[in-house]
Amino acid sequence: MISYSNWSVLTASFLVVLYLALGGVTLSAVLHLVGAQWRYEIRRLAVSLFALFPLAFVLLIILLVGGENTFPWLSTATEHGHHLPAWHNYTFLVTRQVLGMLAVMTIFWVFIKRQEVSDRSKEDQQRFHKIANWIPYTFVLYGTMVAWDFEMTLVPSWHSAIYGMQHFISNFNMFMAFLVTWIYILNTRGKLVRPVEDYVYNYLAQMMFAFTLLWVYTFFAQYLVIWYPNLPNEVDRVMGMQNGDYSVLWWSMIILKLIIPFTVLAMRPSRHSPPIILTVAASIILGTLFERYIWISGVNGTGTMPALAVLVITPVLAVTGFLLVRRMMARSHLIKV
């Protein structure tokens, strides 16, 4: 039987792949709604990450079939007095997750298609603007549901009113860190048909800095409310992650997601240096991977480091995701084939 520590790598990987797929369309929609002119530099590149949705869907099915491997509470869900019995109904969970992802994929696909023809006529612009208005709402609502099911309620008696927000803010920052790294690699290797202008790195760095501040605000707001009353049902999970077997990952996450991004990106010259921006982006990505894993695997504060699972799962998903995105970019004539 696969240990929970190893299986949690698959759950964390699903969340990473999912938010990379969600992030491109969401960023493009937000930049359109606020009238950012630099959106034209990156919007087609960003939405090409939609190609990761099939991979995310396959991972979702595997996790749902995994049952107790994915959701530790499943073995006690039918017991009398179980916390949140309506929400912890497995049939309802499978239904909302599968239908939720299919609905999001449909809405995001419509956005991409309307974006492609948005400059064709005034009517097309209006239709594109209408669907763009729905994207942020979709991202927030769906992201909250995913946060509740795959992280927050893994401990049935543990819940936080701000957890959904902390979850999708953190993952969106990871997406932007990935995007700036990806654009830089494509640019420097001459793979893009239309290279991205250098000033875009500064704009993405500013957004990474802003979302770092948002993340630490939601993180500390949740942490303070849990720590101050010191209620066992709430504080035990957090203290277990902070001081248990994964304490190294916990404190590394704080350094990688807060201290390094904040101290570096707070300085204006750093936000204009692509090598420095990429270093910070790598820090945010690694910190987010640690964050996702310890929230999932460290539910009881105990567990082993899943080195073998990481070495097996990560390359397979990375290669599969790369091929999917590359095919979509080639079909959209974004890269030189």
Tab-separated table of C-alpha atoms in Angstrom:
chain	number	residue	atom	x	y	z
A	1	MET	CA	0.000	0.000	0.000
A	2	ILE	CA	1.270	3.479	-0.906
A	3	SER	CA	1.998	5.598	2.159
A	4	TYR	CA	0.062	8.815	2.659
A	5	SER	CA	3.315	10.799	2.526
A	6	ASN	CA	4.042	9.501	-0.979
A	7	TRP	CA	0.448	9.748	-2.210
A	8	SER	CA	0.367	13.377	-1.055
A	9	VAL	CA	2.977	14.192	-3.710
A	10	LEU	CA	0.354	13.309	-6.313
A	11	THR	CA	-2.249	15.523	-4.631
A	12	ALA	CA	0.171	18.454	-4.427
A	13	SER	CA	1.172	17.892	-8.070
A	14	PHE	CA	-2.476	18.008	-9.112
A	15	LEU	CA	-2.905	21.389	-7.439
A	16	VAL	CA	0.222	22.774	-9.106
A	17	VAL	CA	-0.842	21.595	-12.579
A	18	LEU	CA	-4.396	22.827	-12.013
A	19	TYR	CA	-3.374	26.341	-10.997
A	20	LEU	CA	-0.953	26.675	-13.894
A	21	ALA	CA	-3.897	25.846	-16.170
A	22	LEU	CA	-6.194	28.273	-14.325
A	23	GLY	CA	-3.689	31.097	-14.035
A	24	GLY	CA	-3.159	31.962	-17.704
A	25	VAL	CA	-6.786	32.685	-18.535
A	26	THR	CA	-7.356	34.395	-15.184
A	27	LEU	CA	-4.402	36.747	-15.645
A	28	SER	CA	-5.427	37.560	-19.215
A	29	ALA	CA	-8.983	38.343	-18.100
A	30	VAL	CA	-7.858	40.551	-15.203
A	31	LEU	CA	-5.405	42.489	-17.391
A	32	HIS	CA	-8.173	43.032	-19.935
A	33	LEU	CA	-10.645	44.239	-17.309
A	34	VAL	CA	-8.196	46.790	-15.869
A	35	GLY	CA	-7.129	47.963	-19.334
A	36	ALA	CA	-3.439	46.997	-19.030
A	37	GLN	CA	-1.853	47.626	-22.416
A	38	TRP	CA	0.957	45.157	-21.804
A	39	ARG	CA	-1.544	42.316	-21.870
A	40	TYR	CA	-1.031	42.111	-25.632
A	41	GLU	CA	2.559	40.999	-24.997
A	42	ILE	CA	1.647	37.921	-22.969
A	43	ARG	CA	-2.033	37.059	-23.210
A	44	ARG	CA	-1.730	34.420	-25.958
A	45	LEU	CA	1.258	32.854	-24.230
A	46	ALA	CA	-0.545	32.828	-20.892
A	47	VAL	CA	-3.732	31.179	-22.152
A	48	SER	CA	-1.743	28.435	-23.887
A	49	LEU	CA	-1.304	26.915	-20.414
A	50	PHE	CA	-4.965	25.942	-20.753
A	51	ALA	CA	-3.485	22.865	-22.461
A	52	LEU	CA	-2.664	21.511	-18.980
A	53	PHE	CA	-6.343	20.998	-18.125
A	54	PRO	CA	-6.542	17.450	-19.586
A	55	LEU	CA	-3.559	16.460	-17.428
A	56	ALA	CA	-5.198	18.048	-14.381
A	57	PHE	CA	-8.435	16.173	-15.128
A	58	VAL	CA	-6.630	12.819	-15.318
A	59	LEU	CA	-4.910	13.546	-12.005
A	60	LEU	CA	-8.271	14.505	-10.476
A	61	ILE	CA	-9.812	11.169	-11.497
A	62	ILE	CA	-6.837	9.263	-10.058
A	63	LEU	CA	-7.146	11.143	-6.759
A	64	LEU	CA	-10.894	10.582	-6.551
A	65	VAL	CA	-10.490	6.872	-7.290
A	66	GLY	CA	-7.745	6.803	-4.636
A	67	GLY	CA	-10.387	7.292	-1.948
A	68	GLU	CA	-8.811	7.066	1.516
A	69	ASN	CA	-5.342	7.587	0.054
A	70	THR	CA	-6.419	11.097	-0.918
A	71	PHE	CA	-8.990	11.827	1.786
A	72	PRO	CA	-7.999	10.419	5.214
A	73	TRP	CA	-11.426	11.196	6.665
A	74	LEU	CA	-13.229	8.825	4.267
A	75	SER	CA	-12.985	5.778	6.543
A	76	THR	CA	-14.917	7.568	9.310
A	77	ALA	CA	-17.283	9.632	7.156
A	78	THR	CA	-20.298	7.448	7.923
A	79	GLU	CA	-19.795	7.426	11.694
A	80	HIS	CA	-22.333	9.187	13.901
A	81	GLY	CA	-21.336	12.720	14.838
A	82	HIS	CA	-18.912	13.119	11.940
A	83	HIS	CA	-18.087	16.774	11.327
A	84	LEU	CA	-19.684	18.364	8.242
A	85	PRO	CA	-21.514	15.175	7.137
A	86	ALA	CA	-23.155	16.891	4.166
A	87	TRP	CA	-19.870	18.257	2.807
A	88	HIS	CA	-17.994	15.024	3.552
A	89	ASN	CA	-20.344	12.997	1.400
A	90	TYR	CA	-18.081	11.180	-1.066
A	91	THR	CA	-20.637	11.017	-3.870
A	92	PHE	CA	-21.232	14.761	-3.533
A	93	LEU	CA	-17.468	15.382	-3.441
A	94	VAL	CA	-16.825	13.436	-6.651
A	95	THR	CA	-19.780	15.078	-8.384
A	96	ARG	CA	-18.849	18.655	-7.486
A	97	GLN	CA	-15.176	18.173	-8.358
A	98	VAL	CA	-15.764	16.545	-11.750
A	99	LEU	CA	-18.600	18.855	-12.804
A	100	GLY	CA	-16.760	21.855	-11.370
A	101	MET	CA	-13.649	21.240	-13.455
A	102	LEU	CA	-15.667	20.544	-16.608
A	103	ALA	CA	-17.617	23.781	-16.106
A	104	VAL	CA	-14.424	25.789	-15.572
A	105	MET	CA	-12.806	24.239	-18.642
A	106	THR	CA	-15.829	25.191	-20.730
A	107	ILE	CA	-15.941	28.805	-19.515
A	108	PHE	CA	-12.184	29.243	-19.950
A	109	TRP	CA	-12.289	27.715	-23.439
A	110	VAL	CA	-15.014	30.164	-24.458
A	111	PHE	CA	-12.821	33.001	-23.150
A	112	ILE	CA	-9.863	31.838	-25.258
A	113	LYS	CA	-11.956	31.553	-28.413
A	114	ARG	CA	-13.514	34.977	-27.913
A	115	GLN	CA	-10.130	36.517	-27.149
A	116	GLU	CA	-8.799	35.246	-30.482
A	117	VAL	CA	-11.413	37.260	-32.401
A	118	SER	CA	-11.881	40.133	-29.941
A	119	ASP	CA	-10.327	42.684	-32.319
A	120	ARG	CA	-12.446	41.645	-35.290
A	121	SER	CA	-15.455	43.875	-34.602
A	122	LYS	CA	-17.195	45.893	-31.907
A	123	GLU	CA	-19.656	43.053	-31.324
A	124	ASP	CA	-16.809	40.606	-30.792
A	125	GLN	CA	-15.204	43.005	-28.324
A	126	GLN	CA	-18.423	43.196	-26.320
A	127	ARG	CA	-18.857	39.417	-26.289
A	128	PHE	CA	-15.258	39.003	-25.150
A	129	HIS	CA	-15.696	41.588	-22.399
A	130	LYS	CA	-18.783	39.780	-21.088
A	131	ILE	CA	-17.024	36.444	-20.708
A	132	ALA	CA	-13.957	38.178	-19.210
A	133	ASN	CA	-16.169	39.505	-16.409
A	134	TRP	CA	-16.985	35.958	-15.349
A	135	ILE	CA	-13.423	34.654	-15.192
A	136	PRO	CA	-12.331	36.177	-11.820
A	137	TYR	CA	-15.546	34.977	-10.150
A	138	THR	CA	-15.041	31.505	-11.593
A	139	PHE	CA	-11.419	31.388	-10.421
A	140	VAL	CA	-12.286	32.462	-6.865
A	141	LEU	CA	-15.295	30.179	-6.413
A	142	TYR	CA	-13.668	27.132	-7.966
A	143	GLY	CA	-10.358	27.777	-6.201
A	144	THR	CA	-12.163	27.979	-2.863
A	145	MET	CA	-13.901	24.652	-3.458
A	146	VAL	CA	-10.610	23.002	-4.401
A	147	ALA	CA	-8.923	24.465	-1.300
A	148	TRP	CA	-11.655	23.122	0.961
A	149	ASP	CA	-11.721	19.625	-0.533
A	150	PHE	CA	-8.043	18.909	-1.072
A	151	GLU	CA	-6.484	20.770	1.840
A	152	MET	CA	-8.650	22.452	4.472
A	153	THR	CA	-11.094	19.637	5.293
A	154	LEU	CA	-8.538	16.825	5.230
A	155	VAL	CA	-8.864	17.217	8.993
A	156	PRO	CA	-12.695	17.180	9.329
A	157	SER	CA	-12.852	19.347	12.468
A	158	TRP	CA	-10.439	21.988	11.108
A	159	HIS	CA	-11.698	24.973	9.157
A	160	SER	CA	-10.734	28.572	8.498
A	161	ALA	CA	-12.863	31.325	6.995
A	162	ILE	CA	-9.876	32.765	5.113
A	163	TYR	CA	-8.217	29.555	3.977
A	164	GLY	CA	-9.694	29.543	0.471
A	165	MET	CA	-8.353	33.041	-0.154
A	166	GLN	CA	-4.910	32.186	1.179
A	167	HIS	CA	-4.854	29.090	-1.025
A	168	PHE	CA	-5.666	30.660	-4.387
A	169	ILE	CA	-3.604	33.808	-3.749
A	170	SER	CA	-0.576	31.644	-3.014
A	171	ASN	CA	-1.090	29.518	-6.106
A	172	PHE	CA	-1.694	32.497	-8.377
A	173	ASN	CA	1.611	33.967	-7.231
A	174	MET	CA	3.247	30.640	-8.082
A	175	PHE	CA	1.691	30.851	-11.545
A	176	MET	CA	3.144	34.327	-12.155
A	177	ALA	CA	6.555	33.132	-10.985
A	178	PHE	CA	6.299	30.265	-13.460
A	179	LEU	CA	5.098	32.571	-16.242
A	180	VAL	CA	7.986	35.041	-15.916
A	181	THR	CA	10.469	32.131	-15.903
A	182	TRP	CA	8.833	30.503	-18.900
A	183	ILE	CA	8.758	33.740	-20.908
A	184	TYR	CA	12.420	34.403	-20.136
A	185	ILE	CA	13.475	30.925	-21.299
A	186	LEU	CA	11.481	31.191	-24.535
A	187	ASN	CA	12.791	34.711	-25.164
A	188	THR	CA	16.460	34.008	-24.561
A	189	ARG	CA	16.391	30.830	-26.654
A	190	GLY	CA	14.726	32.585	-29.571
A	191	LYS	CA	11.753	30.225	-29.616
A	192	LEU	CA	9.018	32.853	-29.854
A	193	VAL	CA	7.668	34.015	-33.189
A	194	ARG	CA	7.049	37.401	-31.570
A	195	PRO	CA	9.458	38.003	-28.657
A	196	VAL	CA	8.107	39.527	-25.455
A	197	GLU	CA	9.415	43.025	-24.638
A	198	ASP	CA	11.807	43.324	-21.693
A	199	TYR	CA	9.623	45.775	-19.742
A	200	VAL	CA	7.124	42.957	-19.131
A	201	TYR	CA	9.495	41.390	-16.599
A	202	ASN	CA	9.165	44.488	-14.422
A	203	TYR	CA	5.373	44.371	-14.515
A	204	LEU	CA	5.300	40.689	-13.584
A	205	ALA	CA	7.812	41.347	-10.792
A	206	GLN	CA	5.530	44.052	-9.401
A	207	MET	CA	2.605	41.646	-9.424
A	208	MET	CA	4.698	38.955	-7.721
A	209	PHE	CA	5.606	41.486	-5.032
A	210	ALA	CA	1.965	42.522	-4.580
A	211	PHE	CA	0.751	38.938	-4.287
A	212	THR	CA	3.541	38.140	-1.852
A	213	LEU	CA	2.129	40.869	0.399
A	214	LEU	CA	-1.413	39.543	-0.100
A	215	TRP	CA	-0.269	36.042	0.762
A	216	VAL	CA	1.499	37.043	3.970
A	217	TYR	CA	-1.550	39.114	4.973
A	218	THR	CA	-3.933	36.164	4.589
A	219	PHE	CA	-1.401	33.761	6.110
A	220	PHE	CA	-0.824	35.899	9.204
A	221	ALA	CA	-4.519	36.774	9.588
A	222	GLN	CA	-5.318	33.061	9.708
A	223	TYR	CA	-2.320	32.164	11.878
A	224	LEU	CA	-3.034	34.890	14.443
A	225	VAL	CA	-6.685	33.928	14.867
A	226	ILE	CA	-5.696	30.262	15.357
A	227	TRP	CA	-2.724	30.906	17.639
A	228	TYR	CA	-4.290	33.518	19.929
A	229	PRO	CA	-7.262	31.494	21.339
A	230	ASN	CA	-5.115	28.321	21.331
A	231	LEU	CA	-8.080	26.004	20.711
A	232	PRO	CA	-6.825	22.399	20.316
A	233	ASN	CA	-9.097	21.622	17.336
A	234	GLU	CA	-7.524	24.493	15.394
A	235	VAL	CA	-4.009	24.991	16.722
A	236	ASP	CA	-2.886	21.347	16.768
A	237	ARG	CA	-2.773	21.071	12.983
A	238	VAL	CA	-0.761	24.255	12.522
A	239	MET	CA	1.640	23.498	15.370
A	240	GLY	CA	2.073	19.977	13.973
A	241	MET	CA	3.192	21.371	10.619
A	242	GLN	CA	5.342	24.035	12.221
A	243	ASN	CA	7.088	21.845	14.824
A	244	GLY	CA	6.569	18.276	13.565
A	245	ASP	CA	8.344	16.119	11.001
A	246	TYR	CA	7.921	18.748	8.294
A	247	SER	CA	9.194	21.712	10.293
A	248	VAL	CA	12.135	22.119	7.893
A	249	LEU	CA	9.726	22.488	4.980
A	250	TRP	CA	7.527	24.868	7.003
A	251	TRP	CA	10.300	27.311	7.877
A	252	SER	CA	11.821	26.958	4.417
A	253	MET	CA	8.433	27.972	3.022
A	254	ILE	CA	8.475	31.163	5.132
A	255	ILE	CA	11.929	32.058	3.849
A	256	LEU	CA	11.199	31.181	0.229
A	257	LYS	CA	7.722	32.729	-0.032
A	258	LEU	CA	8.105	35.773	2.228
A	259	ILE	CA	11.595	36.797	3.289
A	260	ILE	CA	13.363	36.395	-0.065
A	261	PRO	CA	10.602	37.831	-2.322
A	262	PHE	CA	9.839	40.724	0.029
A	263	THR	CA	13.409	41.832	0.731
A	264	VAL	CA	14.491	41.518	-2.913
A	265	LEU	CA	11.455	42.831	-4.813
A	266	ALA	CA	10.980	45.751	-2.408
A	267	MET	CA	14.068	47.278	-4.033
A	268	ARG	CA	13.282	48.978	-7.338
A	269	PRO	CA	16.488	47.963	-9.189
A	270	SER	CA	15.742	44.305	-8.477
A	271	ARG	CA	12.415	44.545	-10.307
A	272	HIS	CA	14.258	45.631	-13.458
A	273	SER	CA	16.811	42.817	-13.470
A	274	PRO	CA	15.585	39.605	-15.163
A	275	PRO	CA	18.230	37.361	-13.483
A	276	ILE	CA	17.195	38.632	-10.039
A	277	ILE	CA	13.503	38.313	-10.902
A	278	LEU	CA	14.070	34.722	-12.020
A	279	THR	CA	15.867	33.922	-8.765
A	280	VAL	CA	12.911	35.256	-6.790
A	281	ALA	CA	10.495	33.374	-9.067
A	282	ALA	CA	12.323	30.111	-8.366
A	283	SER	CA	12.109	30.864	-4.649
A	284	ILE	CA	8.339	31.428	-4.846
A	285	ILE	CA	7.755	28.259	-6.881
A	286	LEU	CA	9.780	26.070	-4.518
A	287	GLY	CA	8.169	27.656	-1.463
A	288	THR	CA	4.708	27.022	-2.872
A	289	LEU	CA	5.552	23.376	-3.539
A	290	PHE	CA	6.598	23.020	0.098
A	291	GLU	CA	3.434	24.831	1.225
A	292	ARG	CA	1.097	22.613	-0.758
A	293	TYR	CA	2.791	19.445	0.425
A	294	ILE	CA	2.874	20.209	4.151
A	295	TRP	CA	-0.784	21.316	4.204
A	296	ILE	CA	-1.699	17.961	2.653
A	297	SER	CA	0.758	15.438	4.061
A	298	GLY	CA	1.380	17.159	7.391
A	299	VAL	CA	-2.218	17.006	8.626
A	300	ASN	CA	-1.065	15.201	11.782
A	301	GLY	CA	2.398	16.721	11.983
A	302	THR	CA	4.002	13.401	11.107
A	303	GLY	CA	5.333	11.853	7.925
A	304	THR	CA	8.428	10.951	5.935
A	305	MET	CA	10.154	12.902	3.178
A	306	PRO	CA	8.834	11.423	-0.112
A	307	ALA	CA	12.076	11.564	-2.117
A	308	LEU	CA	11.266	8.547	-4.311
A	309	ALA	CA	7.744	9.716	-5.124
A	310	VAL	CA	9.065	13.141	-6.106
A	311	LEU	CA	11.725	11.599	-8.366
A	312	VAL	CA	9.136	9.402	-10.100
A	313	ILE	CA	6.085	11.669	-10.374
A	314	THR	CA	7.687	15.043	-11.093
A	315	PRO	CA	9.545	14.123	-14.332
A	316	VAL	CA	6.518	12.295	-15.764
A	317	LEU	CA	4.182	15.235	-15.133
A	318	ALA	CA	6.761	17.804	-16.283
A	319	VAL	CA	7.362	16.059	-19.622
A	320	THR	CA	3.656	15.417	-20.212
A	321	GLY	CA	2.761	19.029	-19.399
A	322	PHE	CA	5.558	20.350	-21.608
A	323	LEU	CA	4.362	18.323	-24.605
A	324	LEU	CA	0.749	19.418	-24.142
A	325	VAL	CA	1.596	23.119	-23.901
A	326	ARG	CA	4.132	22.932	-26.724
A	327	ARG	CA	1.524	21.389	-29.037
A	328	MET	CA	-0.994	24.136	-28.270
A	329	MET	CA	1.624	26.862	-28.769
A	330	ALA	CA	2.675	25.338	-32.092
A	331	ARG	CA	-0.944	25.203	-33.269
A	332	SER	CA	-1.358	28.870	-32.292
A	333	HIS	CA	1.842	29.789	-34.148
A	334	LEU	CA	3.435	31.224	-31.014
A	335	ILE	CA	6.706	29.315	-31.268
A	336	LYS	CA	9.101	28.392	-34.031
A	337	VAL	CA	8.778	24.718	-34.821
